[in-house]
Amino acid sequence: MKNMIKFIPNSITITRIIMSFIFIYLIIEQFVYRKGTFINLIILFLAICFSDLLDGKIARKTGFVSTTGAKLDVFADLLYILLSYTTLIILKILPLWFLGFACLKFTEFVMTSRFIKRHNKSSDNPFVFDKIGRIVSATFFIIPGIACIFKCFMPYTAGYLINCLIYTTFVAGIYSSYLRIKSYFMLVDLNTSKCIDID
């Protein structure tokens, strides 16, 4: 029984990867072929969001948190973002620069996590999260669904609303990067001063 429970979080994450591909198919059906798949699109989007919350919670509750699971979760999130953003950029719903920013923010997140972990080994998780960064990553995650909702229900104001959302996310993302880089340098200074005290 324990062995089966151990695989539940990763199974949910793998299901999210599969749902991401179906989500892209439904976006194309809705906005290219006008097949009226909007309800299915929203249900699937909510299922993707729910699965992202659920896999981590189950892993922590059951005590089966692993480096592989954490990396798989981040990979599933990144794949979903890349697939959905690329599709929405091709459909001219999202701007190309925002995908570039999301990729840069992800790269910065991985690099600063690695650097911070090198100087502060307080957890087994390979990634270090900050409060604003969590909000930014959640916003990156929900933007495809929100953009689809705006485009369907408010087609004339969708561009304005989407721009407000992505520029707010952009500013918050820059601030999060600043805090993470500052945190890294503070840890380096702290460790350097400890080494000097020992000598």
GROMACS .gro file of C-alpha atoms in nm:
model
  199
    1MET     CA    1   0.000   0.000   0.000
    2LYS     CA    2   0.283   0.241   0.091
    3ASN     CA    3   0.452   0.175  -0.243
    4MET     CA    4   0.130   0.267  -0.427
    5ILE     CA    5   0.084   0.590  -0.227
    6LYS     CA    6   0.444   0.685  -0.305
    7PHE     CA    7   0.363   0.700  -0.679
    8ILE     CA    8   0.043   0.908  -0.647
    9PRO     CA    9   0.207   1.258  -0.653
   10ASN     CA   10   0.425   1.177  -0.957
   11SER     CA   11   0.128   1.012  -1.132
   12ILE     CA   12  -0.072   1.334  -1.087
   13THR     CA   13   0.220   1.534  -1.229
   14ILE     CA   14   0.247   1.301  -1.532
   15THR     CA   15  -0.129   1.335  -1.584
   16ARG     CA   16  -0.080   1.714  -1.589
   17ILE     CA   17   0.175   1.673  -1.871
   18ILE     CA   18  -0.083   1.477  -2.073
   19MET     CA   19  -0.356   1.733  -1.992
   20SER     CA   20  -0.127   2.012  -2.118
   21PHE     CA   21  -0.125   1.861  -2.467
   22ILE     CA   22  -0.504   1.819  -2.462
   23PHE     CA   23  -0.534   2.183  -2.344
   24ILE     CA   24  -0.342   2.298  -2.653
   25TYR     CA   25  -0.569   2.089  -2.876
   26LEU     CA   26  -0.878   2.251  -2.718
   27ILE     CA   27  -0.732   2.604  -2.758
   28ILE     CA   28  -0.683   2.535  -3.130
   29GLU     CA   29  -1.034   2.389  -3.158
   30GLN     CA   30  -1.181   2.697  -2.987
   31PHE     CA   31  -0.989   2.980  -3.152
   32VAL     CA   32  -0.892   2.838  -3.493
   33TYR     CA   33  -1.180   2.607  -3.586
   34ARG     CA   34  -1.447   2.780  -3.370
   35LYS     CA   35  -1.581   2.446  -3.253
   36GLY     CA   36  -1.721   2.583  -2.925
   37THR     CA   37  -1.505   2.375  -2.693
   38PHE     CA   38  -1.489   2.661  -2.441
   39ILE     CA   39  -1.652   2.475  -2.149
   40ASN     CA   40  -1.417   2.176  -2.197
   41LEU     CA   41  -1.124   2.419  -2.225
   42ILE     CA   42  -1.207   2.585  -1.891
   43ILE     CA   43  -1.274   2.253  -1.714
   44LEU     CA   44  -0.938   2.120  -1.835
   45PHE     CA   45  -0.761   2.442  -1.734
   46LEU     CA   46  -0.907   2.413  -1.382
   47ALA     CA   47  -0.804   2.045  -1.369
   48ILE     CA   48  -0.446   2.143  -1.463
   49CYS     CA   49  -0.440   2.410  -1.189
   50PHE     CA   50  -0.591   2.169  -0.934
   51SER     CA   51  -0.338   1.897  -1.021
   52ASP     CA   52  -0.054   2.144  -0.967
   53LEU     CA   53  -0.181   2.215  -0.615
   54LEU     CA   54  -0.264   1.853  -0.539
   55ASP     CA   55   0.059   1.669  -0.627
   56GLY     CA   56   0.277   1.873  -0.391
   57LYS     CA   57   0.023   1.863  -0.107
   58ILE     CA   58  -0.010   1.484  -0.128
   59ALA     CA   59   0.370   1.442  -0.141
   60ARG     CA   60   0.415   1.658   0.171
   61LYS     CA   61   0.122   1.497   0.361
   62THR     CA   62   0.240   1.141   0.294
   63GLY     CA   63   0.608   1.224   0.347
   64PHE     CA   64   0.704   1.116  -0.006
   65VAL     CA   65   0.872   1.442  -0.109
   66SER     CA   66   1.161   1.367  -0.346
   67THR     CA   67   1.408   1.554  -0.562
   68THR     CA   68   1.279   1.361  -0.865
   69GLY     CA   69   0.920   1.462  -0.783
   70ALA     CA   70   1.017   1.828  -0.737
   71LYS     CA   71   1.203   1.832  -1.070
   72LEU     CA   72   0.918   1.650  -1.247
   73ASP     CA   73   0.672   1.906  -1.107
   74VAL     CA   74   0.880   2.200  -1.231
   75PHE     CA   75   0.925   2.027  -1.571
   76ALA     CA   76   0.546   1.973  -1.600
   77ASP     CA   77   0.481   2.339  -1.514
   78LEU     CA   78   0.740   2.461  -1.763
   79LEU     CA   79   0.609   2.234  -2.039
   80TYR     CA   80   0.252   2.355  -1.983
   81ILE     CA   81   0.367   2.719  -1.990
   82LEU     CA   82   0.581   2.674  -2.303
   83LEU     CA   83   0.311   2.485  -2.494
   84SER     CA   84   0.022   2.713  -2.401
   85TYR     CA   85   0.216   3.040  -2.441
   86THR     CA   86   0.353   2.935  -2.782
   87THR     CA   87   0.004   2.843  -2.901
   88LEU     CA   88  -0.146   3.170  -2.773
   89ILE     CA   89   0.140   3.370  -2.930
   90ILE     CA   90   0.077   3.204  -3.268
   91LEU     CA   91  -0.293   3.293  -3.227
   92LYS     CA   92  -0.188   3.654  -3.142
   93ILE     CA   93  -0.351   3.639  -2.797
   94LEU     CA   94  -0.023   3.676  -2.602
   95PRO     CA   95   0.290   3.874  -2.703
   96LEU     CA   96   0.615   3.693  -2.785
   97TRP     CA   97   0.825   3.901  -2.542
   98PHE     CA   98   0.628   3.765  -2.247
   99LEU     CA   99   0.728   3.406  -2.327
  100GLY     CA  100   1.090   3.527  -2.340
  101PHE     CA  101   1.045   3.689  -1.999
  102ALA     CA  102   0.887   3.371  -1.854
  103CYS     CA  103   1.184   3.165  -1.981
  104LEU     CA  104   1.435   3.416  -1.839
  105LYS     CA  105   1.252   3.417  -1.505
  106PHE     CA  106   1.256   3.036  -1.497
  107THR     CA  107   1.631   3.031  -1.575
  108GLU     CA  108   1.695   3.288  -1.302
  109PHE     CA  109   1.485   3.080  -1.058
  110VAL     CA  110   1.686   2.764  -1.126
  111MET     CA  111   2.023   2.943  -1.109
  112THR     CA  112   1.950   3.144  -0.794
  113SER     CA  113   1.804   2.831  -0.629
  114ARG     CA  114   2.128   2.647  -0.702
  115PHE     CA  115   2.345   2.933  -0.574
  116ILE     CA  116   2.134   2.988  -0.260
  117LYS     CA  117   2.130   2.612  -0.184
  118ARG     CA  118   2.509   2.607  -0.208
  119HIS     CA  119   2.527   2.855   0.082
  120ASN     CA  120   2.217   2.748   0.278
  121LYS     CA  121   2.143   2.374   0.290
  122SER     CA  122   1.831   2.397   0.509
  123SER     CA  123   1.605   2.177   0.290
  124ASP     CA  124   1.625   1.876   0.055
  125ASN     CA  125   1.415   2.054  -0.208
  126PRO     CA  126   1.641   2.151  -0.502
  127PHE     CA  127   1.446   2.477  -0.546
  128VAL     CA  128   1.426   2.783  -0.324
  129PHE     CA  129   1.098   2.975  -0.335
  130ASP     CA  130   1.021   3.333  -0.237
  131LYS     CA  131   0.673   3.477  -0.166
  132ILE     CA  132   0.658   3.716  -0.459
  133GLY     CA  133   0.817   3.457  -0.688
  134ARG     CA  134   0.545   3.208  -0.593
  135ILE     CA  135   0.277   3.462  -0.689
  136VAL     CA  136   0.457   3.537  -1.017
  137SER     CA  137   0.490   3.167  -1.102
  138ALA     CA  138   0.121   3.113  -1.014
  139THR     CA  139   0.034   3.403  -1.244
  140PHE     CA  140   0.250   3.256  -1.524
  141PHE     CA  141   0.052   2.937  -1.471
  142ILE     CA  142  -0.296   3.090  -1.485
  143ILE     CA  143  -0.237   3.343  -1.764
  144PRO     CA  144  -0.323   3.098  -2.049
  145GLY     CA  145  -0.662   3.014  -1.895
  146ILE     CA  146  -0.737   3.377  -1.804
  147ALA     CA  147  -0.638   3.490  -2.156
  148CYS     CA  148  -0.876   3.232  -2.307
  149ILE     CA  149  -1.160   3.346  -2.078
  150PHE     CA  150  -1.102   3.715  -2.164
  151LYS     CA  151  -1.084   3.634  -2.536
  152CYS     CA  152  -1.413   3.441  -2.528
  153PHE     CA  153  -1.620   3.661  -2.297
  154MET     CA  154  -1.472   4.007  -2.360
  155PRO     CA  155  -1.318   3.996  -2.709
  156TYR     CA  156  -1.305   4.375  -2.748
  157THR     CA  157  -1.136   4.450  -2.415
  158ALA     CA  158  -0.937   4.125  -2.393
  159GLY     CA  159  -0.615   4.283  -2.525
  160TYR     CA  160  -0.624   4.560  -2.265
  161LEU     CA  161  -0.702   4.323  -1.975
  162ILE     CA  162  -0.435   4.072  -2.081
  163ASN     CA  163  -0.177   4.353  -2.111
  164CYS     CA  164  -0.262   4.478  -1.759
  165LEU     CA  165  -0.210   4.127  -1.624
  166ILE     CA  166   0.118   4.057  -1.805
  167TYR     CA  167   0.275   4.397  -1.727
  168THR     CA  168   0.185   4.360  -1.358
  169THR     CA  169   0.340   4.011  -1.365
  170PHE     CA  170   0.648   4.149  -1.541
  171VAL     CA  171   0.705   4.416  -1.272
  172ALA     CA  172   0.649   4.163  -0.990
  173GLY     CA  173   0.886   3.917  -1.163
  174ILE     CA  174   1.164   4.177  -1.186
  175TYR     CA  175   1.116   4.262  -0.818
  176SER     CA  176   1.125   3.891  -0.724
  177SER     CA  177   1.452   3.848  -0.919
  178TYR     CA  178   1.601   4.147  -0.739
  179LEU     CA  179   1.508   3.998  -0.399
  180ARG     CA  180   1.649   3.655  -0.489
  181ILE     CA  181   1.979   3.794  -0.615
  182LYS     CA  182   2.005   4.020  -0.309
  183SER     CA  183   1.934   3.718  -0.084
  184TYR     CA  184   2.215   3.523  -0.253
  185PHE     CA  185   2.469   3.803  -0.198
  186MET     CA  186   2.362   3.839   0.166
  187LEU     CA  187   2.427   3.465   0.217
  188VAL     CA  188   2.768   3.495   0.049
  189ASP     CA  189   2.858   3.790   0.275
  190LEU     CA  190   2.737   3.600   0.582
  191ASN     CA  191   2.941   3.290   0.493
  192THR     CA  192   3.248   3.501   0.412
  193SER     CA  193   3.230   3.677   0.748
  194LYS     CA  194   3.195   3.338   0.926
  195CYS     CA  195   3.509   3.213   0.749
  196ILE     CA  196   3.696   3.529   0.850
  197ASP     CA  197   3.584   3.482   1.216
  198ILE     CA  198   3.709   3.122   1.217
  199ASP     CA  199   4.050   3.227   1.082
   0.00000   0.00000   0.00000
